[in-house]
PDB file of C-alpha atoms in Angstrom:
ATOM      1  CA  MET A   8      10.319 129.680-228.804  1.00  0.00           C
ATOM      2  CA  LYS A   9      12.333 133.656-230.349  1.00  0.00           C
ATOM      3  CA  VAL A  10      13.039 133.625-233.903  1.00  0.00           C
ATOM      4  CA  VAL A  11      14.495 135.900-236.467  1.00  0.00           C
ATOM      5  CA  ILE A  12      13.128 135.635-239.739  1.00  0.00           C
ATOM      6  CA  GLN A  13      14.981 136.993-243.068  1.00  0.00           C
ATOM      7  CA  ARG A  14      13.446 137.190-246.369  1.00  0.00           C
ATOM      8  CA  VAL A  15      16.118 136.261-248.848  1.00  0.00           C
ATOM      9  CA  THR A  16      16.599 136.070-252.647  1.00  0.00           C
ATOM     10  CA  LYS A  17      19.276 132.891-251.498  1.00  0.00           C
ATOM     11  CA  ALA A  18      20.687 132.000-248.553  1.00  0.00           C
ATOM     12  CA  SER A  19      23.003 128.172-248.136  1.00  0.00           C
ATOM     13  CA  VAL A  20      23.955 126.532-244.849  1.00  0.00           C
ATOM     14  CA  THR A  21      27.832 124.695-245.104  1.00  0.00           C
ATOM     15  CA  ILE A  22      28.924 122.302-242.827  1.00  0.00           C
ATOM     16  CA  GLU A  23      33.103 121.389-243.274  1.00  0.00           C
ATOM     17  CA  ASN A  24      32.665 122.354-246.448  1.00  0.00           C
ATOM     18  CA  ASN A  25      29.585 120.408-247.473  1.00  0.00           C
ATOM     19  CA  LYS A  26      27.046 122.450-248.622  1.00  0.00           C
ATOM     20  CA  VAL A  27      23.898 120.761-246.660  1.00  0.00           C
ATOM     21  CA  ALA A  28      21.246 123.537-247.224  1.00  0.00           C
ATOM     22  CA  SER A  29      20.093 125.957-250.362  1.00  0.00           C
ATOM     23  CA  ILE A  30      17.457 128.023-251.852  1.00  0.00           C
ATOM     24  CA  SER A  31      16.503 130.865-253.509  1.00  0.00           C
ATOM     25  CA  ASN A  32      13.306 133.105-252.302  1.00  0.00           C
ATOM     26  CA  GLY A  33      11.927 132.548-249.271  1.00  0.00           C
ATOM     27  CA  LEU A  34      12.741 132.682-245.600  1.00  0.00           C
ATOM     28  CA  LEU A  35      15.750 132.143-243.218  1.00  0.00           C
ATOM     29  CA  ILE A  36      14.516 131.228-240.206  1.00  0.00           C
ATOM     30  CA  LEU A  37      16.850 131.300-237.239  1.00  0.00           C
ATOM     31  CA  LEU A  38      15.251 129.733-234.440  1.00  0.00           C
ATOM     32  CA  GLY A  39      16.201 129.790-230.529  1.00  0.00           C
ATOM     33  CA  ILE A  40      14.650 127.929-228.092  1.00  0.00           C
ATOM     34  CA  ILE A  41      13.869 127.966-224.170  1.00  0.00           C
ATOM     35  CA  ASP A  42      13.252 124.871-221.622  1.00  0.00           C
ATOM     36  CA  GLU A  43      10.181 126.476-221.588  1.00  0.00           C
ATOM     37  CA  ASP A  44       9.187 126.410-224.875  1.00  0.00           C
ATOM     38  CA  SER A  45       6.642 123.581-225.598  1.00  0.00           C
ATOM     39  CA  GLN A  46       4.146 122.314-228.944  1.00  0.00           C
ATOM     40  CA  GLU A  47       1.907 125.230-228.134  1.00  0.00           C
ATOM     41  CA  ASP A  48       4.893 127.345-228.849  1.00  0.00           C
ATOM     42  CA  ILE A  49       5.818 125.626-231.840  1.00  0.00           C
ATOM     43  CA  THR A  50       2.112 125.879-233.347  1.00  0.00           C
ATOM     44  CA  TRP A  51       1.294 129.238-232.535  1.00  0.00           C
ATOM     45  CA  LEU A  52       5.165 130.457-234.274  1.00  0.00           C
ATOM     46  CA  SER A  53       4.542 127.957-237.262  1.00  0.00           C
ATOM     47  CA  ASN A  54       1.200 129.387-238.392  1.00  0.00           C
ATOM     48  CA  LYS A  55       2.313 133.085-237.532  1.00  0.00           C
ATOM     49  CA  ILE A  56       5.654 132.602-240.034  1.00  0.00           C
ATOM     50  CA  ALA A  57       3.705 130.463-242.722  1.00  0.00           C
ATOM     51  CA  ASN A  58       0.852 133.508-242.636  1.00  0.00           C
ATOM     52  CA  LEU A  59       3.172 136.350-242.229  1.00  0.00           C
ATOM     53  CA  ARG A  60       2.656 138.967-244.979  1.00  0.00           C
ATOM     54  CA  ILE A  61       6.339 140.183-245.975  1.00  0.00           C
ATOM     55  CA  PHE A  62       6.226 139.228-249.470  1.00  0.00           C
ATOM     56  CA  ASN A  63       5.779 142.217-251.829  1.00  0.00           C
ATOM     57  CA  ASP A  64       2.705 141.778-253.880  1.00  0.00           C
ATOM     58  CA  GLU A  65       2.183 143.345-257.999  1.00  0.00           C
ATOM     59  CA  ASN A  66       2.039 147.182-256.157  1.00  0.00           C
ATOM     60  CA  GLY A  67       4.921 146.844-254.073  1.00  0.00           C
ATOM     61  CA  VAL A  68       3.544 145.820-250.879  1.00  0.00           C
ATOM     62  CA  MET A  69       4.285 143.747-248.858  1.00  0.00           C
ATOM     63  CA  ASN A  70       1.150 141.954-248.799  1.00  0.00           C
ATOM     64  CA  LYS A  71       1.913 138.363-249.602  1.00  0.00           C
ATOM     65  CA  SER A  72       2.945 135.402-247.328  1.00  0.00           C
ATOM     66  CA  ILE A  73       5.532 132.800-248.069  1.00  0.00           C
ATOM     67  CA  ILE A  74       2.450 130.006-248.920  1.00  0.00           C
ATOM     68  CA  ASP A  75       1.439 132.832-251.575  1.00  0.00           C
ATOM     69  CA  GLU A  76       4.832 133.280-253.157  1.00  0.00           C
ATOM     70  CA  LYS A  77       5.272 129.224-252.978  1.00  0.00           C
ATOM     71  CA  GLY A  78       8.833 130.130-251.265  1.00  0.00           C
ATOM     72  CA  ASP A  79      11.449 127.978-249.770  1.00  0.00           C
ATOM     73  CA  ALA A  80      12.689 127.488-246.492  1.00  0.00           C
ATOM     74  CA  ILE A  81      15.926 127.100-244.161  1.00  0.00           C
ATOM     75  CA  VAL A  82      15.514 126.358-240.286  1.00  0.00           C
ATOM     76  CA  VAL A  83      18.999 126.814-238.521  1.00  0.00           C
ATOM     77  CA  SER A  84      18.793 126.226-235.013  1.00  0.00           C
ATOM     78  CA  GLN A  85      20.624 128.808-232.862  1.00  0.00           C
ATOM     79  CA  PHE A  86      20.794 129.221-229.453  1.00  0.00           C
ATOM     80  CA  THR A  87      22.701 131.995-228.802  1.00  0.00           C
ATOM     81  CA  LEU A  88      19.007 134.321-229.663  1.00  0.00           C
ATOM     82  CA  HIS A  89      18.852 133.590-225.868  1.00  0.00           C
ATOM     83  CA  ALA A  90      21.980 135.609-224.650  1.00  0.00           C
ATOM     84  CA  SER A  91      21.559 137.339-221.614  1.00  0.00           C
ATOM     85  CA  THR A  92      23.883 140.547-221.992  1.00  0.00           C
ATOM     86  CA  LYS A  93      22.994 142.276-218.595  1.00  0.00           C
ATOM     87  CA  LYS A  94      26.464 141.559-216.755  1.00  0.00           C
ATOM     88  CA  GLY A  95      29.466 141.853-218.060  1.00  0.00           C
ATOM     89  CA  ASN A  96      31.017 141.505-221.711  1.00  0.00           C
ATOM     90  CA  ARG A  97      30.556 137.769-222.035  1.00  0.00           C
ATOM     91  CA  PRO A  98      27.045 136.384-223.017  1.00  0.00           C
ATOM     92  CA  SER A  99      25.369 133.961-221.184  1.00  0.00           C
ATOM     93  CA  TYR A 100      23.379 131.185-222.745  1.00  0.00           C
ATOM     94  CA  ILE A 101      21.702 130.053-219.240  1.00  0.00           C
ATOM     95  CA  ASN A 102      18.568 130.482-220.582  1.00  0.00           C
ATOM     96  CA  ALA A 103      19.116 128.691-223.829  1.00  0.00           C
ATOM     97  CA  ALA A 104      17.817 125.079-223.976  1.00  0.00           C
ATOM     98  CA  LYS A 105      19.702 122.061-223.564  1.00  0.00           C
ATOM     99  CA  PRO A 106      20.051 119.790-226.547  1.00  0.00           C
ATOM    100  CA  ASP A 107      18.237 117.209-224.695  1.00  0.00           C
ATOM    101  CA  ALA A 108      15.174 119.186-224.282  1.00  0.00           C
ATOM    102  CA  ALA A 109      15.730 121.565-227.602  1.00  0.00           C
ATOM    103  CA  ILE A 110      16.208 118.330-230.236  1.00  0.00           C
ATOM    104  CA  PRO A 111      12.649 116.977-229.895  1.00  0.00           C
ATOM    105  CA  LEU A 112      10.922 120.834-229.972  1.00  0.00           C
ATOM    106  CA  TYR A 113      13.896 121.618-233.193  1.00  0.00           C
ATOM    107  CA  GLU A 114      12.500 118.747-235.218  1.00  0.00           C
ATOM    108  CA  ALA A 115       8.508 119.314-234.266  1.00  0.00           C
ATOM    109  CA  PHE A 116       9.316 123.097-235.264  1.00  0.00           C
ATOM    110  CA  VAL A 117      10.670 121.703-238.678  1.00  0.00           C
ATOM    111  CA  LYS A 118       7.354 119.311-239.216  1.00  0.00           C
ATOM    112  CA  GLN A 119       5.046 121.921-238.296  1.00  0.00           C
ATOM    113  CA  ILE A 120       6.629 124.519-240.219  1.00  0.00           C
ATOM    114  CA  GLU A 121       6.491 121.944-242.914  1.00  0.00           C
ATOM    115  CA  LYS A 122       3.114 120.838-242.539  1.00  0.00           C
ATOM    116  CA  ASP A 123       1.784 124.849-242.442  1.00  0.00           C
ATOM    117  CA  LEU A 124       3.775 124.929-245.480  1.00  0.00           C
ATOM    118  CA  GLY A 125       2.754 122.496-247.436  1.00  0.00           C
ATOM    119  CA  LYS A 126       6.562 121.246-248.696  1.00  0.00           C
ATOM    120  CA  PRO A 127       9.738 120.040-247.371  1.00  0.00           C
ATOM    121  CA  ILE A 128      12.040 122.594-246.036  1.00  0.00           C
ATOM    122  CA  GLN A 129      15.203 122.771-245.882  1.00  0.00           C
ATOM    123  CA  THR A 130      17.360 122.902-242.498  1.00  0.00           C
ATOM    124  CA  GLY A 131      20.936 123.220-240.854  1.00  0.00           C
ATOM    125  CA  GLN A 132      21.746 120.367-238.127  1.00  0.00           C
ATOM    126  CA  PHE A 133      21.483 120.940-234.840  1.00  0.00           C
ATOM    127  CA  GLY A 134      24.653 121.990-232.998  1.00  0.00           C
ATOM    128  CA  ALA A 135      26.802 121.906-235.718  1.00  0.00           C
ATOM    129  CA  ASP A 136      29.253 124.627-236.571  1.00  0.00           C
ATOM    130  CA  MET A 137      27.717 126.336-239.363  1.00  0.00           C
ATOM    131  CA  LYS A 138      28.255 128.869-241.831  1.00  0.00           C
ATOM    132  CA  VAL A 139      25.057 130.347-243.265  1.00  0.00           C
ATOM    133  CA  GLU A 140      25.233 132.866-246.485  1.00  0.00           C
ATOM    134  CA  LEU A 141      22.410 135.331-247.361  1.00  0.00           C
ATOM    135  CA  LEU A 142      21.530 137.498-249.751  1.00  0.00           C
ATOM    136  CA  ASN A 143      18.785 139.316-247.265  1.00  0.00           C
ATOM    137  CA  ASP A 144      16.383 140.795-249.728  1.00  0.00           C
ATOM    138  CA  GLY A 145      14.528 144.743-248.877  1.00  0.00           C
ATOM    139  CA  PRO A 146      16.208 144.123-246.287  1.00  0.00           C
ATOM    140  CA  VAL A 147      13.466 142.296-244.534  1.00  0.00           C
ATOM    141  CA  THR A 148      14.496 140.885-241.084  1.00  0.00           C
ATOM    142  CA  ILE A 149      11.257 140.114-238.574  1.00  0.00           C
ATOM    143  CA  ILE A 150      11.851 139.446-234.830  1.00  0.00           C
ATOM    144  CA  ILE A 151       9.120 137.279-233.223  1.00  0.00           C
ATOM    145  CA  ASP A 152       9.012 136.247-229.643  1.00  0.00           C
ATOM    146  CA  SER A 153       6.466 133.495-229.026  1.00  0.00           C
ATOM    147  CA  LYS A 154       6.341 134.170-225.306  1.00  0.00           C
ATOM    148  CA  ASN A 155       5.240 138.198-226.470  1.00  0.00           C
ATOM    149  CA  ARG A 156       2.060 136.919-228.140  1.00  0.00           C
ATOM    150  CA  VAL A 157      -0.884 137.903-225.701  1.00  0.00           C
TER     151      VAL A 157
END
C-alpha cells in the first residue's frame, strides 16, 4: 500500500458536480493498492498515519499528530500511485490491484483509520472520476509505502 498524505487546512471531493466529502483542518490521504497488500499493511499504515507528528505544536514545531489536533481526514483511492514509468512515456498501471481485490482492501483501510482516529472519516468513491480540491498547509506532503517499513 502506498499513500500520499497532505496536511490541509481544507479539502473536498466532488463527483459529477456533487460535493461528497469536505473537511477543514486535517489530512487528505491518497491511497494506492497492489495485489500483495494485506490486513497487515492496512494495520501498519493506518497506525503510522494516525500517529505521524506532522502538525505544529505551540512552538511551531511539527510535533503533533492528527489525533492530538482532533483533525479530520478524507481517504481517496488512487491507483495511479502505482504507475510505472520505466518504459516509454505512457505510464503502466499493471501493478495496481484490480477493483475486485482493491475495493475490499480500500474499505478495510477506511474502517481501520476510523478506528485508529476514533472518529468517522470521509471518503471519495472508489473508481469514480473525482475532482479533489485542497489547500495544502505548509506545504506538508508525505509519501509512505507499507512495503518499505523494514
